[in-house]
Amino acid sequence: MEAQAVLYNIHTHRKPQTKTEYSIRNAYLLNIEQIQAKYPLSSGLHPWLVNDISEEEMLRRLEKNILTKKIVAIGEIGLDKFYPNLKKQQHYFDKQLALAAEHQLPVILHLVRALDEADVILRNFSGPVILHGFRGNRKVWEQLNKKGNVYASFGASVFNQSKKAAENLHAIDPKRILAETDTAAYTIQSIYKEISMLRAEPIDETIKLLNSNAQRIFGQP
Ligand SMILES: [Zn+2]
């Protein structure tokens, strides 16, 4: 592996682990005030929490933090059919997408069993959309990617579902794949390494590919 290459970890709940890691730490909107980070953050109202805050307060808080912190993506936002209030989730999701569009920020999606509903809402958004913790298949990605703006981010599933992950890594346009650690104890280096094995290519090629994909969204570190 190239000694100095910066690796992009597009979704994590930890602080950056090494100097050669560009990681986007997720900050929950409800406790973001406690985070005084100088490093990149993502924030948004998770669909599980739509009953914890009013729409006005959500938008006020999100906008304030976009202006005062290093927020490089809105997320996790989205829809989850295993949780109640789908109508309210859809409304909050739509409002946060509008804010992301206004500030030209990409979004990081939490999407569970609500593909068609998300598809309808995403028609109004043409910025980068990142399906984080991707465990879907090519069809899921294709349905949402009609405008060519949808990325699939791979994390711990590359280890424990490697056959499915390998299929996805070959089926999806290589220009649309990203890597993340999320809450897993893996390092971003180990995720890159596993992706390179599953793609059957040298690690330097994987670094080049994943980094240029991430830089298309987030620019140079
Ligand atoms: Zn997460």
PDB file of C-alpha atoms and ligand atoms in Angstrom:
ATOM      1  CA  MET A   1       0.000   0.000   0.000  1.00  0.00           C
ATOM      2  CA  GLU A   2       1.299   3.475  -0.825  1.00  0.00           C
ATOM      3  CA  ALA A   3       2.779   4.833   2.388  1.00  0.00           C
ATOM      4  CA  GLN A   4       1.355   8.335   2.175  1.00  0.00           C
ATOM      5  CA  ALA A   5      -1.939   7.876   0.390  1.00  0.00           C
ATOM      6  CA  VAL A   6      -4.848   9.483   2.198  1.00  0.00           C
ATOM      7  CA  LEU A   7      -7.766   7.071   2.480  1.00  0.00           C
ATOM      8  CA  TYR A   8     -11.354   8.298   2.521  1.00  0.00           C
ATOM      9  CA  ASN A   9     -13.649   6.998   5.227  1.00  0.00           C
ATOM     10  CA  ILE A  10     -16.948   8.515   4.257  1.00  0.00           C
ATOM     11  CA  HIS A  11     -18.977   7.452   7.286  1.00  0.00           C
ATOM     12  CA  THR A  12     -17.713   6.774  10.790  1.00  0.00           C
ATOM     13  CA  HIS A  13     -18.711   7.472  14.379  1.00  0.00           C
ATOM     14  CA  ARG A  14     -15.098   7.884  15.530  1.00  0.00           C
ATOM     15  CA  LYS A  15     -12.622  10.710  15.344  1.00  0.00           C
ATOM     16  CA  PRO A  16     -10.015  10.355  12.572  1.00  0.00           C
ATOM     17  CA  GLN A  17      -7.711   7.460  13.517  1.00  0.00           C
ATOM     18  CA  THR A  18      -4.598   8.443  11.571  1.00  0.00           C
ATOM     19  CA  LYS A  19      -3.212  11.476   9.762  1.00  0.00           C
ATOM     20  CA  THR A  20      -3.601   9.682   6.468  1.00  0.00           C
ATOM     21  CA  GLU A  21      -7.335   9.282   6.861  1.00  0.00           C
ATOM     22  CA  TYR A  22      -9.938  11.730   5.567  1.00  0.00           C
ATOM     23  CA  SER A  23     -12.852  10.612   7.644  1.00  0.00           C
ATOM     24  CA  ILE A  24     -16.299  12.082   7.906  1.00  0.00           C
ATOM     25  CA  ARG A  25     -17.521  11.669  11.440  1.00  0.00           C
ATOM     26  CA  ASN A  26     -21.235  11.381  11.951  1.00  0.00           C
ATOM     27  CA  ALA A  27     -22.582  13.889  14.468  1.00  0.00           C
ATOM     28  CA  TYR A  28     -26.159  13.344  15.568  1.00  0.00           C
ATOM     29  CA  LEU A  29     -28.086  16.555  15.187  1.00  0.00           C
ATOM     30  CA  LEU A  30     -29.521  16.230  18.695  1.00  0.00           C
ATOM     31  CA  ASN A  31     -26.098  16.421  20.371  1.00  0.00           C
ATOM     32  CA  ILE A  32     -23.977  18.167  17.761  1.00  0.00           C
ATOM     33  CA  GLU A  33     -23.582  21.254  19.986  1.00  0.00           C
ATOM     34  CA  GLN A  34     -21.144  19.262  22.137  1.00  0.00           C
ATOM     35  CA  ILE A  35     -18.837  18.573  19.195  1.00  0.00           C
ATOM     36  CA  GLN A  36     -16.230  21.246  18.544  1.00  0.00           C
ATOM     37  CA  ALA A  37     -14.456  19.374  15.794  1.00  0.00           C
ATOM     38  CA  LYS A  38     -12.145  20.910  13.222  1.00  0.00           C
ATOM     39  CA  TYR A  39     -12.363  17.784  11.083  1.00  0.00           C
ATOM     40  CA  PRO A  40     -15.128  16.954   8.574  1.00  0.00           C
ATOM     41  CA  LEU A  41     -18.543  16.051   9.944  1.00  0.00           C
ATOM     42  CA  SER A  42     -21.857  14.864   8.628  1.00  0.00           C
ATOM     43  CA  SER A  43     -25.041  15.728  10.417  1.00  0.00           C
ATOM     44  CA  GLY A  44     -28.756  15.386   9.925  1.00  0.00           C
ATOM     45  CA  LEU A  45     -31.866  14.067  11.583  1.00  0.00           C
ATOM     46  CA  HIS A  46     -31.941  10.259  11.466  1.00  0.00           C
ATOM     47  CA  PRO A  47     -35.342   8.809  10.458  1.00  0.00           C
ATOM     48  CA  TRP A  48     -35.542   6.994  13.811  1.00  0.00           C
ATOM     49  CA  LEU A  49     -35.669  10.339  15.615  1.00  0.00           C
ATOM     50  CA  VAL A  50     -38.398  12.277  13.820  1.00  0.00           C
ATOM     51  CA  ASN A  51     -40.513  12.432  16.979  1.00  0.00           C
ATOM     52  CA  ASP A  52     -37.739  13.980  19.056  1.00  0.00           C
ATOM     53  CA  ILE A  53     -37.652  17.410  17.429  1.00  0.00           C
ATOM     54  CA  SER A  54     -39.955  19.742  15.501  1.00  0.00           C
ATOM     55  CA  GLU A  55     -39.416  20.432  11.812  1.00  0.00           C
ATOM     56  CA  GLU A  56     -38.565  24.093  12.510  1.00  0.00           C
ATOM     57  CA  GLU A  57     -36.047  23.213  15.219  1.00  0.00           C
ATOM     58  CA  MET A  58     -34.446  20.546  13.022  1.00  0.00           C
ATOM     59  CA  LEU A  59     -33.951  22.971  10.129  1.00  0.00           C
ATOM     60  CA  ARG A  60     -32.782  25.811  12.386  1.00  0.00           C
ATOM     61  CA  ARG A  61     -30.208  23.617  14.096  1.00  0.00           C
ATOM     62  CA  LEU A  62     -28.986  22.024  10.902  1.00  0.00           C
ATOM     63  CA  GLU A  63     -28.597  25.339   9.109  1.00  0.00           C
ATOM     64  CA  LYS A  64     -26.771  26.918  12.058  1.00  0.00           C
ATOM     65  CA  ASN A  65     -24.286  24.028  12.175  1.00  0.00           C
ATOM     66  CA  ILE A  66     -23.760  24.036   8.408  1.00  0.00           C
ATOM     67  CA  LEU A  67     -22.698  27.678   8.761  1.00  0.00           C
ATOM     68  CA  THR A  68     -20.497  27.254  11.859  1.00  0.00           C
ATOM     69  CA  LYS A  69     -18.973  23.764  11.613  1.00  0.00           C
ATOM     70  CA  LYS A  70     -17.101  21.785   9.009  1.00  0.00           C
ATOM     71  CA  ILE A  71     -20.164  19.932   7.765  1.00  0.00           C
ATOM     72  CA  VAL A  72     -19.344  18.269   4.449  1.00  0.00           C
ATOM     73  CA  ALA A  73     -22.494  16.134   4.110  1.00  0.00           C
ATOM     74  CA  ILE A  74     -26.063  15.970   5.381  1.00  0.00           C
ATOM     75  CA  GLY A  75     -26.744  12.592   6.997  1.00  0.00           C
ATOM     76  CA  GLU A  76     -27.706  10.173   8.069  1.00  0.00           C
ATOM     77  CA  ILE A  77     -31.113  11.035   6.683  1.00  0.00           C
ATOM     78  CA  GLY A  78     -33.677   8.867   4.958  1.00  0.00           C
ATOM     79  CA  LEU A  79     -36.449   6.363   5.538  1.00  0.00           C
ATOM     80  CA  ASP A  80     -36.809   3.221   7.622  1.00  0.00           C
ATOM     81  CA  LYS A  81     -39.976   1.123   7.395  1.00  0.00           C
ATOM     82  CA  PHE A  82     -39.085  -0.779  10.548  1.00  0.00           C
ATOM     83  CA  TYR A  83     -39.683   2.451  12.474  1.00  0.00           C
ATOM     84  CA  PRO A  84     -42.999   4.335  12.904  1.00  0.00           C
ATOM     85  CA  ASN A  85     -44.213   7.567  11.294  1.00  0.00           C
ATOM     86  CA  LEU A  86     -43.230   6.921   7.711  1.00  0.00           C
ATOM     87  CA  LYS A  87     -45.205   9.975   6.564  1.00  0.00           C
ATOM     88  CA  LYS A  88     -43.294  12.190   8.959  1.00  0.00           C
ATOM     89  CA  GLN A  89     -40.005  10.543   7.962  1.00  0.00           C
ATOM     90  CA  GLN A  90     -40.783  11.346   4.307  1.00  0.00           C
ATOM     91  CA  HIS A  91     -41.519  14.969   5.133  1.00  0.00           C
ATOM     92  CA  TYR A  92     -38.353  15.463   7.222  1.00  0.00           C
ATOM     93  CA  PHE A  93     -36.287  13.689   4.577  1.00  0.00           C
ATOM     94  CA  ASP A  94     -37.631  15.964   1.844  1.00  0.00           C
ATOM     95  CA  LYS A  95     -36.955  19.109   3.918  1.00  0.00           C
ATOM     96  CA  GLN A  96     -33.376  18.059   4.656  1.00  0.00           C
ATOM     97  CA  LEU A  97     -32.756  17.295   0.978  1.00  0.00           C
ATOM     98  CA  ALA A  98     -33.908  20.809   0.125  1.00  0.00           C
ATOM     99  CA  LEU A  99     -31.443  22.228   2.659  1.00  0.00           C
ATOM    100  CA  ALA A 100     -28.650  20.042   1.226  1.00  0.00           C
ATOM    101  CA  ALA A 101     -29.459  21.343  -2.265  1.00  0.00           C
ATOM    102  CA  GLU A 102     -29.462  24.932  -1.048  1.00  0.00           C
ATOM    103  CA  HIS A 103     -25.992  24.510   0.503  1.00  0.00           C
ATOM    104  CA  GLN A 104     -24.742  22.230  -2.292  1.00  0.00           C
ATOM    105  CA  LEU A 105     -23.954  19.390   0.084  1.00  0.00           C
ATOM    106  CA  PRO A 106     -24.057  15.650  -0.635  1.00  0.00           C
ATOM    107  CA  VAL A 107     -26.350  13.441   1.444  1.00  0.00           C
ATOM    108  CA  ILE A 108     -25.645  10.192   3.307  1.00  0.00           C
ATOM    109  CA  LEU A 109     -28.665   7.911   3.275  1.00  0.00           C
ATOM    110  CA  HIS A 110     -30.089   5.507   5.813  1.00  0.00           C
ATOM    111  CA  LEU A 111     -32.586   3.533   3.767  1.00  0.00           C
ATOM    112  CA  VAL A 112     -34.393   0.416   5.002  1.00  0.00           C
ATOM    113  CA  ARG A 113     -37.290  -1.224   3.113  1.00  0.00           C
ATOM    114  CA  ALA A 114     -38.507   2.046   1.597  1.00  0.00           C
ATOM    115  CA  LEU A 115     -36.901   2.068  -1.823  1.00  0.00           C
ATOM    116  CA  ASP A 116     -39.926   3.232  -3.832  1.00  0.00           C
ATOM    117  CA  GLU A 117     -40.786   5.973  -1.343  1.00  0.00           C
ATOM    118  CA  ALA A 118     -37.183   7.209  -1.347  1.00  0.00           C
ATOM    119  CA  ASP A 119     -37.073   7.080  -5.129  1.00  0.00           C
ATOM    120  CA  VAL A 120     -40.025   9.485  -5.383  1.00  0.00           C
ATOM    121  CA  ILE A 121     -38.526  11.983  -2.931  1.00  0.00           C
ATOM    122  CA  LEU A 122     -35.035  11.808  -4.466  1.00  0.00           C
ATOM    123  CA  ARG A 123     -36.357  12.839  -7.890  1.00  0.00           C
ATOM    124  CA  ASN A 124     -36.098  16.446  -6.741  1.00  0.00           C
ATOM    125  CA  PHE A 125     -32.458  16.142  -5.660  1.00  0.00           C
ATOM    126  CA  SER A 126     -29.556  16.031  -8.078  1.00  0.00           C
ATOM    127  CA  GLY A 127     -26.561  16.353  -5.726  1.00  0.00           C
ATOM    128  CA  PRO A 128     -24.477  13.311  -4.735  1.00  0.00           C
ATOM    129  CA  VAL A 129     -26.449  10.651  -2.829  1.00  0.00           C
ATOM    130  CA  ILE A 130     -24.452   8.096  -0.813  1.00  0.00           C
ATOM    131  CA  LEU A 131     -26.123   4.810   0.132  1.00  0.00           C
ATOM    132  CA  HIS A 132     -24.139   4.082   3.232  1.00  0.00           C
ATOM    133  CA  GLY A 133     -23.507   0.569   4.572  1.00  0.00           C
ATOM    134  CA  PHE A 134     -24.581  -0.748   1.184  1.00  0.00           C
ATOM    135  CA  ARG A 135     -26.058  -4.254   1.380  1.00  0.00           C
ATOM    136  CA  GLY A 136     -28.507  -3.928  -1.495  1.00  0.00           C
ATOM    137  CA  ASN A 137     -27.969  -5.157  -5.008  1.00  0.00           C
ATOM    138  CA  ARG A 138     -27.449  -3.696  -8.430  1.00  0.00           C
ATOM    139  CA  LYS A 139     -31.198  -3.175  -8.929  1.00  0.00           C
ATOM    140  CA  VAL A 140     -31.483  -1.008  -5.814  1.00  0.00           C
ATOM    141  CA  TRP A 141     -28.582   1.104  -6.946  1.00  0.00           C
ATOM    142  CA  GLU A 142     -29.910   1.363 -10.504  1.00  0.00           C
ATOM    143  CA  GLN A 143     -33.417   2.375  -9.461  1.00  0.00           C
ATOM    144  CA  LEU A 144     -32.082   5.301  -7.468  1.00  0.00           C
ATOM    145  CA  ASN A 145     -29.298   6.198  -9.899  1.00  0.00           C
ATOM    146  CA  LYS A 146     -31.422   7.406 -12.813  1.00  0.00           C
ATOM    147  CA  LYS A 147     -29.736  10.795 -12.671  1.00  0.00           C
ATOM    148  CA  GLY A 148     -26.238   9.317 -12.314  1.00  0.00           C
ATOM    149  CA  ASN A 149     -25.651  10.790  -8.845  1.00  0.00           C
ATOM    150  CA  VAL A 150     -25.865   7.754  -6.544  1.00  0.00           C
ATOM    151  CA  TYR A 151     -22.891   6.137  -4.793  1.00  0.00           C
ATOM    152  CA  ALA A 152     -22.765   2.850  -2.843  1.00  0.00           C
ATOM    153  CA  SER A 153     -20.502   2.865   0.197  1.00  0.00           C
ATOM    154  CA  PHE A 154     -19.116  -0.455   1.433  1.00  0.00           C
ATOM    155  CA  GLY A 155     -18.179  -1.192   5.030  1.00  0.00           C
ATOM    156  CA  ALA A 156     -17.965  -4.238   7.287  1.00  0.00           C
ATOM    157  CA  SER A 157     -20.206  -6.253   4.956  1.00  0.00           C
ATOM    158  CA  VAL A 158     -17.182  -6.812   2.702  1.00  0.00           C
ATOM    159  CA  PHE A 159     -15.929  -9.212   5.395  1.00  0.00           C
ATOM    160  CA  ASN A 160     -19.038 -11.053   6.455  1.00  0.00           C
ATOM    161  CA  GLN A 161     -20.984 -11.203   3.193  1.00  0.00           C
ATOM    162  CA  SER A 162     -18.031 -11.281   0.914  1.00  0.00           C
ATOM    163  CA  LYS A 163     -19.773 -13.220  -1.874  1.00  0.00           C
ATOM    164  CA  LYS A 164     -22.606 -10.720  -2.141  1.00  0.00           C
ATOM    165  CA  ALA A 165     -20.259  -7.785  -1.643  1.00  0.00           C
ATOM    166  CA  ALA A 166     -17.985  -9.159  -4.377  1.00  0.00           C
ATOM    167  CA  GLU A 167     -20.956  -9.397  -6.749  1.00  0.00           C
ATOM    168  CA  ASN A 168     -21.988  -5.848  -5.970  1.00  0.00           C
ATOM    169  CA  LEU A 169     -18.470  -4.561  -6.366  1.00  0.00           C
ATOM    170  CA  HIS A 170     -18.466  -5.980  -9.894  1.00  0.00           C
ATOM    171  CA  ALA A 171     -22.054  -5.102 -10.818  1.00  0.00           C
ATOM    172  CA  ILE A 172     -22.038  -1.451  -9.819  1.00  0.00           C
ATOM    173  CA  ASP A 173     -20.239   1.162 -11.891  1.00  0.00           C
ATOM    174  CA  PRO A 174     -16.725   1.328 -10.331  1.00  0.00           C
ATOM    175  CA  LYS A 175     -16.951   5.130 -10.437  1.00  0.00           C
ATOM    176  CA  ARG A 176     -19.785   4.905  -7.867  1.00  0.00           C
ATOM    177  CA  ILE A 177     -18.176   2.923  -5.039  1.00  0.00           C
ATOM    178  CA  LEU A 178     -16.878   4.282  -1.731  1.00  0.00           C
ATOM    179  CA  ALA A 179     -15.616   2.895   1.590  1.00  0.00           C
ATOM    180  CA  GLU A 180     -16.513   3.430   5.235  1.00  0.00           C
ATOM    181  CA  THR A 181     -16.029   1.906   8.677  1.00  0.00           C
ATOM    182  CA  ASP A 182     -19.324   3.102  10.270  1.00  0.00           C
ATOM    183  CA  THR A 183     -19.526   1.635  13.802  1.00  0.00           C
ATOM    184  CA  ALA A 184     -17.333  -1.392  13.052  1.00  0.00           C
ATOM    185  CA  ALA A 185     -13.951  -1.828  14.718  1.00  0.00           C
ATOM    186  CA  TYR A 186     -12.159  -2.239  11.378  1.00  0.00           C
ATOM    187  CA  THR A 187      -9.692   0.331  10.076  1.00  0.00           C
ATOM    188  CA  ILE A 188     -10.377   2.047   6.780  1.00  0.00           C
ATOM    189  CA  GLN A 189      -7.099   0.497   5.525  1.00  0.00           C
ATOM    190  CA  SER A 190      -8.520  -2.987   6.095  1.00  0.00           C
ATOM    191  CA  ILE A 191     -11.747  -2.120   4.236  1.00  0.00           C
ATOM    192  CA  TYR A 192      -9.750  -0.793   1.249  1.00  0.00           C
ATOM    193  CA  LYS A 193      -7.630  -3.967   1.336  1.00  0.00           C
ATOM    194  CA  GLU A 194     -10.655  -6.262   1.348  1.00  0.00           C
ATOM    195  CA  ILE A 195     -12.250  -4.324  -1.519  1.00  0.00           C
ATOM    196  CA  SER A 196      -9.052  -4.717  -3.531  1.00  0.00           C
ATOM    197  CA  MET A 197      -9.125  -8.492  -2.902  1.00  0.00           C
ATOM    198  CA  LEU A 198     -12.798  -8.779  -3.851  1.00  0.00           C
ATOM    199  CA  ARG A 199     -12.191  -6.701  -6.983  1.00  0.00           C
ATOM    200  CA  ALA A 200      -9.092  -8.780  -7.703  1.00  0.00           C
ATOM    201  CA  GLU A 201      -6.912  -5.769  -8.352  1.00  0.00           C
ATOM    202  CA  PRO A 202      -3.726  -4.379  -6.766  1.00  0.00           C
ATOM    203  CA  ILE A 203      -4.321  -2.213  -3.696  1.00  0.00           C
ATOM    204  CA  ASP A 204      -2.825   0.820  -5.458  1.00  0.00           C
ATOM    205  CA  GLU A 205      -5.549   0.599  -8.102  1.00  0.00           C
ATOM    206  CA  THR A 206      -8.227   0.419  -5.411  1.00  0.00           C
ATOM    207  CA  ILE A 207      -6.782   3.443  -3.643  1.00  0.00           C
ATOM    208  CA  LYS A 208      -6.743   5.380  -6.894  1.00  0.00           C
ATOM    209  CA  LEU A 209     -10.327   4.400  -7.705  1.00  0.00           C
ATOM    210  CA  LEU A 210     -11.912   4.982  -4.283  1.00  0.00           C
ATOM    211  CA  ASN A 211      -9.998   8.207  -3.753  1.00  0.00           C
ATOM    212  CA  SER A 212     -10.939   9.698  -7.091  1.00  0.00           C
ATOM    213  CA  ASN A 213     -14.590   8.771  -6.430  1.00  0.00           C
ATOM    214  CA  ALA A 214     -14.502  10.443  -3.006  1.00  0.00           C
ATOM    215  CA  GLN A 215     -12.665  13.494  -4.364  1.00  0.00           C
ATOM    216  CA  ARG A 216     -15.344  13.952  -7.014  1.00  0.00           C
ATOM    217  CA  ILE A 217     -17.745  14.530  -4.103  1.00  0.00           C
ATOM    218  CA  PHE A 218     -15.605  16.054  -1.351  1.00  0.00           C
ATOM    219  CA  GLY A 219     -12.642  17.554  -3.203  1.00  0.00           C
ATOM    220  CA  GLN A 220      -8.993  17.184  -2.130  1.00  0.00           C
ATOM    221  CA  PRO A 221      -8.339  16.720   1.621  1.00  0.00           C
TER     222      PRO A 221
HETATM  223 ZN    ZN B   1     -23.483   5.120  11.056  1.00  0.00          ZN
END
